PDB file of C-alpha atoms in Angstrom:
ATOM      1  CA  UNK U 294     -66.654   7.474 -48.922  1.00  0.00           C
ATOM      2  CA  UNK U 295     -63.222   8.489 -50.012  1.00  0.00           C
ATOM      3  CA  UNK U 296     -60.127   7.000 -48.441  1.00  0.00           C
ATOM      4  CA  UNK U 297     -58.310   9.458 -46.162  1.00  0.00           C
ATOM      5  CA  UNK U 298     -56.428   8.821 -42.967  1.00  0.00           C
ATOM      6  CA  UNK U 299     -58.790  11.075 -41.030  1.00  0.00           C
ATOM      7  CA  UNK U 300     -61.750   9.120 -42.410  1.00  0.00           C
ATOM      8  CA  UNK U 301     -60.358   6.073 -40.511  1.00  0.00           C
ATOM      9  CA  UNK U 302     -60.487   8.058 -37.326  1.00  0.00           C
ATOM     10  CA  UNK U 303     -64.038   9.124 -38.014  1.00  0.00           C
ATOM     11  CA  UNK U 304     -65.280   5.592 -38.708  1.00  0.00           C
ATOM     12  CA  UNK U 305     -63.837   4.622 -35.332  1.00  0.00           C
ATOM     13  CA  UNK U 306     -65.632   7.575 -33.701  1.00  0.00           C
ATOM     14  CA  UNK U 307     -68.896   6.426 -35.197  1.00  0.00           C
ATOM     15  CA  UNK U 308     -68.301   2.882 -34.058  1.00  0.00           C
ATOM     16  CA  UNK U 309     -67.631   4.109 -30.501  1.00  0.00           C
ATOM     17  CA  UNK U 310     -71.020   5.827 -30.481  1.00  0.00           C
ATOM     18  CA  UNK U 311     -72.562   2.420 -31.147  1.00  0.00           C
ATOM     19  CA  UNK U 312     -70.326   0.393 -28.867  1.00  0.00           C
ATOM     20  CA  UNK U 313     -68.817  -1.422 -31.887  1.00  0.00           C
ATOM     21  CA  UNK U 314     -65.220  -0.255 -31.995  1.00  0.00           C
ATOM     22  CA  UNK U 315     -63.749  -3.761 -31.844  1.00  0.00           C
ATOM     23  CA  UNK U 316     -66.004  -4.996 -34.631  1.00  0.00           C
ATOM     24  CA  UNK U 317     -64.624  -2.874 -37.505  1.00  0.00           C
ATOM     25  CA  UNK U 318     -63.111  -4.645 -40.494  1.00  0.00           C
ATOM     26  CA  UNK U 319     -61.762  -2.849 -43.507  1.00  0.00           C
ATOM     27  CA  UNK U 320     -61.231  -3.639 -47.184  1.00  0.00           C
ATOM     28  CA  UNK U 321     -57.716  -2.204 -47.697  1.00  0.00           C
ATOM     29  CA  UNK U 322     -55.261  -1.425 -50.487  1.00  0.00           C
ATOM     30  CA  UNK U 323     -52.669  -4.173 -50.752  1.00  0.00           C
ATOM     31  CA  UNK U 324     -49.861  -1.677 -50.216  1.00  0.00           C
ATOM     32  CA  UNK U 325     -50.843  -1.276 -46.588  1.00  0.00           C
ATOM     33  CA  UNK U 326     -49.722  -4.790 -45.718  1.00  0.00           C
ATOM     34  CA  UNK U 327     -46.158  -3.600 -45.955  1.00  0.00           C
ATOM     35  CA  UNK U 328     -46.550  -1.354 -42.929  1.00  0.00           C
ATOM     36  CA  UNK U 329     -44.458  -2.953 -40.175  1.00  0.00           C
ATOM     37  CA  UNK U 330     -46.570  -5.036 -37.728  1.00  0.00           C
ATOM     38  CA  UNK U 331     -49.759  -3.163 -38.555  1.00  0.00           C
ATOM     39  CA  UNK U 332     -50.048  -4.884 -41.934  1.00  0.00           C
ATOM     40  CA  UNK U 333     -49.770  -8.303 -40.164  1.00  0.00           C
ATOM     41  CA  UNK U 334     -52.168  -7.328 -37.410  1.00  0.00           C
ATOM     42  CA  UNK U 335     -54.815  -6.036 -39.852  1.00  0.00           C
ATOM     43  CA  UNK U 336     -54.836  -9.285 -41.796  1.00  0.00           C
ATOM     44  CA  UNK U 337     -55.030 -11.402 -38.671  1.00  0.00           C
ATOM     45  CA  UNK U 338     -57.849  -9.153 -37.452  1.00  0.00           C
ATOM     46  CA  UNK U 339     -59.908 -10.070 -40.503  1.00  0.00           C
ATOM     47  CA  UNK U 340     -59.281  -7.157 -42.844  1.00  0.00           C
ATOM     48  CA  UNK U 341     -59.056  -7.899 -46.562  1.00  0.00           C
ATOM     49  CA  UNK U 342     -56.271  -6.665 -48.853  1.00  0.00           C
ATOM     50  CA  UNK U 343     -57.078  -5.963 -52.506  1.00  0.00           C
ATOM     51  CA  UNK U 344     -55.012  -4.877 -55.495  1.00  0.00           C
ATOM     52  CA  UNK U 345     -56.172  -2.194 -57.925  1.00  0.00           C
ATOM     53  CA  UNK U 346     -57.220  -3.466 -61.371  1.00  0.00           C
ATOM     54  CA  UNK U 347     -56.603  -7.077 -60.307  1.00  0.00           C
ATOM     55  CA  UNK U 348     -59.259  -9.439 -61.638  1.00  0.00           C
ATOM     56  CA  UNK U 349     -58.457 -11.807 -58.773  1.00  0.00           C
ATOM     57  CA  UNK U 350     -59.772  -9.263 -56.314  1.00  0.00           C
ATOM     58  CA  UNK U 351     -63.329 -10.494 -56.527  1.00  0.00           C
ATOM     59  CA  UNK U 352     -62.357 -14.021 -55.525  1.00  0.00           C
ATOM     60  CA  UNK U 353     -60.132 -12.652 -52.777  1.00  0.00           C
ATOM     61  CA  UNK U 354     -62.908 -10.492 -51.351  1.00  0.00           C
ATOM     62  CA  UNK U 355     -65.443 -13.275 -51.580  1.00  0.00           C
ATOM     63  CA  UNK U 356     -63.110 -15.593 -49.639  1.00  0.00           C
ATOM     64  CA  UNK U 357     -62.697 -12.827 -47.068  1.00  0.00           C
ATOM     65  CA  UNK U 358     -66.442 -12.515 -46.789  1.00  0.00           C
ATOM     66  CA  UNK U 359     -66.820 -16.258 -46.231  1.00  0.00           C
ATOM     67  CA  UNK U 360     -64.228 -16.017 -43.473  1.00  0.00           C
ATOM     68  CA  UNK U 361     -66.320 -13.305 -41.886  1.00  0.00           C
ATOM     69  CA  UNK U 362     -69.370 -15.538 -41.999  1.00  0.00           C
ATOM     70  CA  UNK U 363     -67.451 -18.502 -40.559  1.00  0.00           C
ATOM     71  CA  UNK U 364     -66.275 -16.353 -37.632  1.00  0.00           C
ATOM     72  CA  UNK U 365     -69.846 -15.643 -36.762  1.00  0.00           C
ATOM     73  CA  UNK U 366     -69.002 -12.282 -35.196  1.00  0.00           C
ATOM     74  CA  UNK U 367     -71.046  -9.090 -35.728  1.00  0.00           C
ATOM     75  CA  UNK U 368     -68.896  -6.651 -37.703  1.00  0.00           C
ATOM     76  CA  UNK U 369     -68.891  -3.258 -39.399  1.00  0.00           C
ATOM     77  CA  UNK U 370     -67.339  -3.821 -42.808  1.00  0.00           C
ATOM     78  CA  UNK U 371     -65.882  -0.568 -44.067  1.00  0.00           C
ATOM     79  CA  UNK U 372     -65.279  -0.082 -47.813  1.00  0.00           C
ATOM     80  CA  UNK U 373     -63.820   3.003 -49.553  1.00  0.00           C
ATOM     81  CA  UNK U 374     -65.070   2.465 -53.150  1.00  0.00           C
ATOM     82  CA  UNK U 375     -63.118   5.401 -54.603  1.00  0.00           C
ATOM     83  CA  UNK U 376     -59.914   3.477 -53.812  1.00  0.00           C
ATOM     84  CA  UNK U 377     -57.697   6.612 -53.578  1.00  0.00           C
ATOM     85  CA  UNK U 378     -57.777  10.139 -52.267  1.00  0.00           C
ATOM     86  CA  UNK U 379     -59.563  12.919 -54.142  1.00  0.00           C
ATOM     87  CA  UNK U 380     -56.982  15.709 -54.212  1.00  0.00           C
ATOM     88  CA  UNK U 381     -58.023  18.452 -56.575  1.00  0.00           C
ATOM     89  CA  UNK U 382     -54.590  20.027 -56.481  1.00  0.00           C
ATOM     90  CA  UNK U 383     -52.065  17.218 -56.496  1.00  0.00           C
ATOM     91  CA  UNK U 384     -54.039  14.378 -58.052  1.00  0.00           C
ATOM     92  CA  UNK U 385     -55.710  15.896 -61.077  1.00  0.00           C
ATOM     93  CA  UNK U 386     -54.846  12.879 -63.266  1.00  0.00           C
ATOM     94  CA  UNK U 387     -56.997  10.571 -61.144  1.00  0.00           C
ATOM     95  CA  UNK U 388     -59.882  13.009 -61.365  1.00  0.00           C
ATOM     96  CA  UNK U 389     -59.598  13.220 -65.160  1.00  0.00           C
ATOM     97  CA  UNK U 390     -59.285   9.460 -65.454  1.00  0.00           C
ATOM     98  CA  UNK U 391     -62.476   9.109 -63.376  1.00  0.00           C
ATOM     99  CA  UNK U 392     -64.354  11.522 -65.587  1.00  0.00           C
ATOM    100  CA  UNK U 393     -63.150   9.826 -68.744  1.00  0.00           C
ATOM    101  CA  UNK U 394     -64.132   6.409 -67.473  1.00  0.00           C
ATOM    102  CA  UNK U 395     -67.621   7.665 -66.578  1.00  0.00           C
ATOM    103  CA  UNK U 396     -68.063   9.112 -70.079  1.00  0.00           C
ATOM    104  CA  UNK U 397     -66.949   5.767 -71.622  1.00  0.00           C
ATOM    105  CA  UNK U 398     -69.724   4.150 -69.562  1.00  0.00           C
ATOM    106  CA  UNK U 399     -72.263   6.740 -70.836  1.00  0.00           C
ATOM    107  CA  UNK U 400     -72.659   8.019 -67.296  1.00  0.00           C
ATOM    108  CA  UNK U 401     -72.568  11.579 -66.015  1.00  0.00           C
ATOM    109  CA  UNK U 402     -69.051  12.565 -64.934  1.00  0.00           C
ATOM    110  CA  UNK U 403     -68.602  13.292 -61.251  1.00  0.00           C
ATOM    111  CA  UNK U 404     -67.046  16.542 -60.133  1.00  0.00           C
ATOM    112  CA  UNK U 405     -66.565  16.181 -56.393  1.00  0.00           C
ATOM    113  CA  UNK U 406     -65.915  12.443 -56.002  1.00  0.00           C
ATOM    114  CA  UNK U 407     -64.187   9.774 -58.065  1.00  0.00           C
ATOM    115  CA  UNK U 408     -66.025   7.081 -59.985  1.00  0.00           C
ATOM    116  CA  UNK U 409     -66.502   4.224 -57.492  1.00  0.00           C
ATOM    117  CA  UNK U 410     -64.745   0.894 -57.946  1.00  0.00           C
ATOM    118  CA  UNK U 411     -67.539  -1.563 -57.333  1.00  0.00           C
ATOM    119  CA  UNK U 412     -65.737  -4.893 -57.010  1.00  0.00           C
ATOM    120  CA  UNK U 413     -65.436  -5.031 -53.232  1.00  0.00           C
ATOM    121  CA  UNK U 414     -68.970  -3.719 -52.709  1.00  0.00           C
ATOM    122  CA  UNK U 415     -70.433  -6.213 -55.174  1.00  0.00           C
ATOM    123  CA  UNK U 416     -68.594  -9.129 -53.559  1.00  0.00           C
ATOM    124  CA  UNK U 417     -69.588  -8.025 -50.033  1.00  0.00           C
ATOM    125  CA  UNK U 418     -73.279  -7.625 -50.795  1.00  0.00           C
ATOM    126  CA  UNK U 419     -73.471 -10.925 -52.717  1.00  0.00           C
ATOM    127  CA  UNK U 420     -71.672 -12.897 -50.039  1.00  0.00           C
ATOM    128  CA  UNK U 421     -73.357 -11.291 -47.023  1.00  0.00           C
ATOM    129  CA  UNK U 422     -76.835 -10.305 -48.237  1.00  0.00           C
ATOM    130  CA  UNK U 423     -78.508 -13.005 -46.162  1.00  0.00           C
ATOM    131  CA  UNK U 424     -76.670 -11.809 -43.073  1.00  0.00           C
ATOM    132  CA  UNK U 425     -76.572  -8.053 -43.578  1.00  0.00           C
ATOM    133  CA  UNK U 426     -79.033  -5.807 -41.781  1.00  0.00           C
ATOM    134  CA  UNK U 427     -78.245  -2.711 -43.820  1.00  0.00           C
ATOM    135  CA  UNK U 428     -75.740  -0.820 -45.852  1.00  0.00           C
ATOM    136  CA  UNK U 429     -74.770   2.689 -44.655  1.00  0.00           C
ATOM    137  CA  UNK U 430     -73.690   5.344 -47.166  1.00  0.00           C
ATOM    138  CA  UNK U 431     -71.472   7.723 -45.191  1.00  0.00           C
ATOM    139  CA  UNK U 432     -70.294  11.038 -46.651  1.00  0.00           C
ATOM    140  CA  UNK U 433     -67.728  13.060 -44.643  1.00  0.00           C
ATOM    141  CA  UNK U 434     -67.409  16.802 -45.359  1.00  0.00           C
ATOM    142  CA  UNK U 435     -64.737  18.996 -43.817  1.00  0.00           C
ATOM    143  CA  UNK U 436     -64.975  22.708 -43.303  1.00  0.00           C
ATOM    144  CA  UNK U 437     -62.011  24.843 -44.410  1.00  0.00           C
ATOM    145  CA  UNK U 438     -61.624  22.795 -47.539  1.00  0.00           C
ATOM    146  CA  UNK U 439     -62.600  25.540 -49.931  1.00  0.00           C
ATOM    147  CA  UNK U 440     -60.438  28.541 -50.858  1.00  0.00           C
ATOM    148  CA  UNK U 441     -62.771  31.467 -51.465  1.00  0.00           C
ATOM    149  CA  UNK U 442     -60.003  33.648 -52.829  1.00  0.00           C
ATOM    150  CA  UNK U 443     -58.960  31.204 -55.533  1.00  0.00           C
ATOM    151  CA  UNK U 444     -62.443  29.651 -55.862  1.00  0.00           C
ATOM    152  CA  UNK U 445     -61.126  26.135 -55.668  1.00  0.00           C
ATOM    153  CA  UNK U 446     -61.679  23.101 -53.508  1.00  0.00           C
ATOM    154  CA  UNK U 447     -58.825  22.074 -51.261  1.00  0.00           C
ATOM    155  CA  UNK U 448     -57.688  18.606 -50.223  1.00  0.00           C
ATOM    156  CA  UNK U 449     -59.142  16.973 -47.138  1.00  0.00           C
ATOM    157  CA  UNK U 450     -57.066  17.560 -44.043  1.00  0.00           C
ATOM    158  CA  UNK U 451     -54.100  15.356 -43.261  1.00  0.00           C
ATOM    159  CA  UNK U 452     -53.926  13.576 -39.948  1.00  0.00           C
ATOM    160  CA  UNK U 453     -51.470  16.176 -38.466  1.00  0.00           C
ATOM    161  CA  UNK U 454     -53.737  19.044 -39.632  1.00  0.00           C
ATOM    162  CA  UNK U 455     -56.791  17.404 -38.134  1.00  0.00           C
ATOM    163  CA  UNK U 456     -55.149  16.586 -34.759  1.00  0.00           C
ATOM    164  CA  UNK U 457     -53.666  20.104 -34.516  1.00  0.00           C
ATOM    165  CA  UNK U 458     -57.193  21.605 -34.797  1.00  0.00           C
ATOM    166  CA  UNK U 459     -56.898  23.145 -38.228  1.00  0.00           C
ATOM    167  CA  UNK U 460     -60.199  21.478 -39.039  1.00  0.00           C
ATOM    168  CA  UNK U 461     -62.465  22.333 -36.174  1.00  0.00           C
ATOM    169  CA  UNK U 462     -65.714  21.237 -37.806  1.00  0.00           C
ATOM    170  CA  UNK U 463     -66.871  18.366 -39.974  1.00  0.00           C
ATOM    171  CA  UNK U 464     -70.199  17.159 -41.289  1.00  0.00           C
ATOM    172  CA  UNK U 465     -71.181  13.496 -41.532  1.00  0.00           C
ATOM    173  CA  UNK U 466     -74.156  12.537 -43.706  1.00  0.00           C
ATOM    174  CA  UNK U 467     -75.382   8.930 -43.056  1.00  0.00           C
ATOM    175  CA  UNK U 468     -77.984   7.205 -45.172  1.00  0.00           C
ATOM    176  CA  UNK U 469     -79.236   3.743 -44.131  1.00  0.00           C
ATOM    177  CA  UNK U 470     -80.447   1.213 -46.712  1.00  0.00           C
ATOM    178  CA  UNK U 471     -82.021  -2.056 -45.721  1.00  0.00           C
ATOM    179  CA  UNK U 472     -80.483  -4.874 -47.721  1.00  0.00           C
ATOM    180  CA  UNK U 473     -83.811  -5.607 -49.482  1.00  0.00           C
ATOM    181  CA  UNK U 474     -83.835  -2.003 -50.770  1.00  0.00           C
ATOM    182  CA  UNK U 475     -80.673  -2.649 -52.787  1.00  0.00           C
ATOM    183  CA  UNK U 476     -80.985  -4.346 -56.194  1.00  0.00           C
ATOM    184  CA  UNK U 477     -78.654  -7.335 -55.895  1.00  0.00           C
ATOM    185  CA  UNK U 478     -79.688  -9.995 -58.398  1.00  0.00           C
ATOM    186  CA  UNK U 479     -76.686  -9.236 -60.643  1.00  0.00           C
ATOM    187  CA  UNK U 480     -73.341  -7.588 -60.306  1.00  0.00           C
ATOM    188  CA  UNK U 481     -74.449  -4.891 -62.709  1.00  0.00           C
ATOM    189  CA  UNK U 482     -77.450  -4.022 -60.534  1.00  0.00           C
ATOM    190  CA  UNK U 483     -75.244  -3.526 -57.528  1.00  0.00           C
ATOM    191  CA  UNK U 484     -72.714  -1.492 -59.536  1.00  0.00           C
ATOM    192  CA  UNK U 485     -75.441   0.721 -60.912  1.00  0.00           C
ATOM    193  CA  UNK U 486     -76.873   1.275 -57.404  1.00  0.00           C
ATOM    194  CA  UNK U 487     -73.415   2.221 -56.107  1.00  0.00           C
ATOM    195  CA  UNK U 488     -72.924   4.690 -58.980  1.00  0.00           C
ATOM    196  CA  UNK U 489     -76.299   6.312 -58.244  1.00  0.00           C
ATOM    197  CA  UNK U 490     -75.267   6.740 -54.622  1.00  0.00           C
ATOM    198  CA  UNK U 491     -72.079   8.476 -55.768  1.00  0.00           C
ATOM    199  CA  UNK U 492     -74.044  10.606 -58.179  1.00  0.00           C
ATOM    200  CA  UNK U 493     -76.188  11.821 -55.260  1.00  0.00           C
ATOM    201  CA  UNK U 494     -73.074  12.124 -53.102  1.00  0.00           C
ATOM    202  CA  UNK U 495     -71.558  14.358 -55.734  1.00  0.00           C
ATOM    203  CA  UNK U 496     -74.636  16.604 -55.700  1.00  0.00           C
ATOM    204  CA  UNK U 497     -74.503  16.774 -51.890  1.00  0.00           C
ATOM    205  CA  UNK U 498     -70.876  17.837 -51.943  1.00  0.00           C
ATOM    206  CA  UNK U 499     -71.629  20.488 -54.511  1.00  0.00           C
ATOM    207  CA  UNK U 500     -74.305  21.900 -52.193  1.00  0.00           C
ATOM    208  CA  UNK U 501     -71.907  21.772 -49.281  1.00  0.00           C
ATOM    209  CA  UNK U 502     -69.202  23.733 -51.097  1.00  0.00           C
ATOM    210  CA  UNK U 503     -71.721  26.240 -52.373  1.00  0.00           C
ATOM    211  CA  UNK U 504     -72.833  26.648 -48.770  1.00  0.00           C
ATOM    212  CA  UNK U 505     -69.220  27.179 -47.644  1.00  0.00           C
ATOM    213  CA  UNK U 506     -68.765  29.914 -50.226  1.00  0.00           C
ATOM    214  CA  UNK U 507     -71.855  31.838 -49.256  1.00  0.00           C
ATOM    215  CA  UNK U 508     -72.390  31.374 -45.515  1.00  0.00           C
ATOM    216  CA  UNK U 509     -72.148  34.573 -43.503  1.00  0.00           C
ATOM    217  CA  UNK U 510     -71.319  33.227 -40.005  1.00  0.00           C
ATOM    218  CA  UNK U 511     -70.087  29.998 -38.466  1.00  0.00           C
ATOM    219  CA  UNK U 512     -73.311  29.707 -36.521  1.00  0.00           C
ATOM    220  CA  UNK U 513     -75.206  28.718 -39.658  1.00  0.00           C
ATOM    221  CA  UNK U 514     -75.181  24.941 -39.959  1.00  0.00           C
ATOM    222  CA  UNK U 515     -75.233  23.059 -43.251  1.00  0.00           C
ATOM    223  CA  UNK U 516     -78.252  20.817 -43.837  1.00  0.00           C
ATOM    224  CA  UNK U 517     -78.158  17.789 -46.113  1.00  0.00           C
ATOM    225  CA  UNK U 518     -81.811  18.357 -47.083  1.00  0.00           C
ATOM    226  CA  UNK U 519     -84.664  20.575 -46.006  1.00  0.00           C
ATOM    227  CA  UNK U 520     -85.992  18.064 -43.527  1.00  0.00           C
ATOM    228  CA  UNK U 521     -82.602  17.444 -42.000  1.00  0.00           C
ATOM    229  CA  UNK U 522     -82.161  18.241 -38.314  1.00  0.00           C
ATOM    230  CA  UNK U 523     -78.380  18.441 -37.641  1.00  0.00           C
ATOM    231  CA  UNK U 524     -77.142  17.631 -34.179  1.00  0.00           C
ATOM    232  CA  UNK U 525     -73.745  17.622 -32.546  1.00  0.00           C
ATOM    233  CA  UNK U 526     -71.993  14.524 -31.354  1.00  0.00           C
ATOM    234  CA  UNK U 527     -69.348  14.825 -28.676  1.00  0.00           C
ATOM    235  CA  UNK U 528     -66.847  12.086 -27.987  1.00  0.00           C
ATOM    236  CA  UNK U 529     -66.462  11.776 -24.217  1.00  0.00           C
ATOM    237  CA  UNK U 530     -62.902  11.692 -22.933  1.00  0.00           C
ATOM    238  CA  UNK U 531     -63.688   8.541 -20.934  1.00  0.00           C
ATOM    239  CA  UNK U 532     -64.210   6.657 -24.187  1.00  0.00           C
ATOM    240  CA  UNK U 533     -60.646   7.268 -25.424  1.00  0.00           C
ATOM    241  CA  UNK U 534     -58.455   8.104 -22.423  1.00  0.00           C
ATOM    242  CA  UNK U 535     -57.658   4.454 -21.567  1.00  0.00           C
ATOM    243  CA  UNK U 536     -56.623   3.580 -25.109  1.00  0.00           C
ATOM    244  CA  UNK U 537     -54.491   6.745 -25.214  1.00  0.00           C
ATOM    245  CA  UNK U 538     -52.783   5.830 -21.929  1.00  0.00           C
ATOM    246  CA  UNK U 539     -52.131   2.248 -23.109  1.00  0.00           C
ATOM    247  CA  UNK U 540     -50.652   3.438 -26.403  1.00  0.00           C
ATOM    248  CA  UNK U 541     -48.464   5.985 -24.637  1.00  0.00           C
ATOM    249  CA  UNK U 542     -47.162   3.508 -22.054  1.00  0.00           C
ATOM    250  CA  UNK U 543     -46.341   0.880 -24.672  1.00  0.00           C
ATOM    251  CA  UNK U 544     -44.770   3.295 -27.134  1.00  0.00           C
ATOM    252  CA  UNK U 545     -43.040   6.025 -25.101  1.00  0.00           C
ATOM    253  CA  UNK U 546     -40.424   3.744 -23.467  1.00  0.00           C
ATOM    254  CA  UNK U 547     -39.239   2.730 -26.908  1.00  0.00           C
ATOM    255  CA  UNK U 548     -38.849   6.329 -28.098  1.00  0.00           C
ATOM    256  CA  UNK U 549     -37.331   8.161 -25.117  1.00  0.00           C
ATOM    257  CA  UNK U 550     -34.164   6.085 -24.817  1.00  0.00           C
ATOM    258  CA  UNK U 551     -31.463   5.216 -27.294  1.00  0.00           C
ATOM    259  CA  UNK U 552     -31.735   1.528 -26.435  1.00  0.00           C
ATOM    260  CA  UNK U 553     -35.532   1.623 -26.891  1.00  0.00           C
ATOM    261  CA  UNK U 554     -35.228   3.281 -30.347  1.00  0.00           C
ATOM    262  CA  UNK U 555     -32.616   0.687 -31.309  1.00  0.00           C
ATOM    263  CA  UNK U 556     -34.995  -2.133 -30.341  1.00  0.00           C
ATOM    264  CA  UNK U 557     -37.904  -0.486 -32.148  1.00  0.00           C
ATOM    265  CA  UNK U 558     -36.013  -0.148 -35.459  1.00  0.00           C
ATOM    266  CA  UNK U 559     -34.651  -3.683 -35.226  1.00  0.00           C
ATOM    267  CA  UNK U 560     -38.200  -4.964 -34.754  1.00  0.00           C
ATOM    268  CA  UNK U 561     -39.300  -3.001 -37.779  1.00  0.00           C
ATOM    269  CA  UNK U 562     -36.317  -4.154 -39.849  1.00  0.00           C
ATOM    270  CA  UNK U 563     -36.522  -7.834 -39.045  1.00  0.00           C
ATOM    271  CA  UNK U 564     -40.130  -8.169 -37.979  1.00  0.00           C
ATOM    272  CA  UNK U 565     -41.637  -6.922 -41.237  1.00  0.00           C
ATOM    273  CA  UNK U 566     -40.192  -9.672 -43.512  1.00  0.00           C
ATOM    274  CA  UNK U 567     -41.040 -12.289 -40.901  1.00  0.00           C
ATOM    275  CA  UNK U 568     -44.703 -11.196 -40.648  1.00  0.00           C
ATOM    276  CA  UNK U 569     -44.984 -10.917 -44.442  1.00  0.00           C
ATOM    277  CA  UNK U 570     -43.625 -14.436 -44.791  1.00  0.00           C
ATOM    278  CA  UNK U 571     -46.089 -15.602 -42.232  1.00  0.00           C
ATOM    279  CA  UNK U 572     -49.009 -13.991 -44.053  1.00  0.00           C
ATOM    280  CA  UNK U 573     -47.880 -15.674 -47.261  1.00  0.00           C
ATOM    281  CA  UNK U 574     -47.440 -19.161 -45.706  1.00  0.00           C
ATOM    282  CA  UNK U 575     -50.381 -19.111 -43.338  1.00  0.00           C
ATOM    283  CA  UNK U 576     -53.134 -16.854 -44.675  1.00  0.00           C
ATOM    284  CA  UNK U 577     -56.354 -17.129 -42.691  1.00  0.00           C
ATOM    285  CA  UNK U 578     -58.210 -17.858 -45.909  1.00  0.00           C
ATOM    286  CA  UNK U 579     -55.937 -20.718 -47.043  1.00  0.00           C
ATOM    287  CA  UNK U 580     -58.333 -23.544 -46.304  1.00  0.00           C
ATOM    288  CA  UNK U 581     -61.428 -21.755 -47.545  1.00  0.00           C
ATOM    289  CA  UNK U 582     -63.203 -23.190 -50.616  1.00  0.00           C
TER     290      UNK U 582
END
């Protein structure tokens, strides 16, 4: 799964369908901890921050996994192995680096996804394999992300584009793998399994974009394979209305008045360094061995 703000919303939608919204934990880019208050909240909630190309990431993720085990709570651990957004227009360098890296590994270059970074996935499977029921491979495909006139793929929708209805249809392909179906004796076995999943994901996306180019009407539904039976999932208003009301009531008073806006920005200005200092001095993993 590639990391995109809308993908976060969709993982929450899937969790709501299973009654597991409060059980989601993410492996996140370290830069996100600088977001005022949210960075602090996410760490305290049990999310794990990682740095790109940092060899200490494996130890950090493994400690995070042990903390998950110690908490004893059922969770959905969400990992975006690509580590960054696939943007075929504005991020061509990342795509070329991904293809070059695959060639250096004597692997087939990927055209529609980036080469997966396997560190977090390896650490998670090794640490949790005795507790995991399954690993889910989720691929999210958005309509209106192919320009037929220019014959190029477009970037996934931004949050504002998605919420304004510019993307009125998306496809979610979910594959479930029991933990004993995944080779996990060595790090290399897990990394190779992850690459094979991305190789198949790349083929799936190629089929999806070919379908988008050739479909005649919107009534024709894309199928992941010939035996696939697509079905629609609706998110009932009752599942989100109370959260929406709570968020509105707690945020709106701070935005509609000059005094409220002043308080908000002061909280952001002074609260951010305080929470970052707190995370540094009192990390939840500090006493883990």
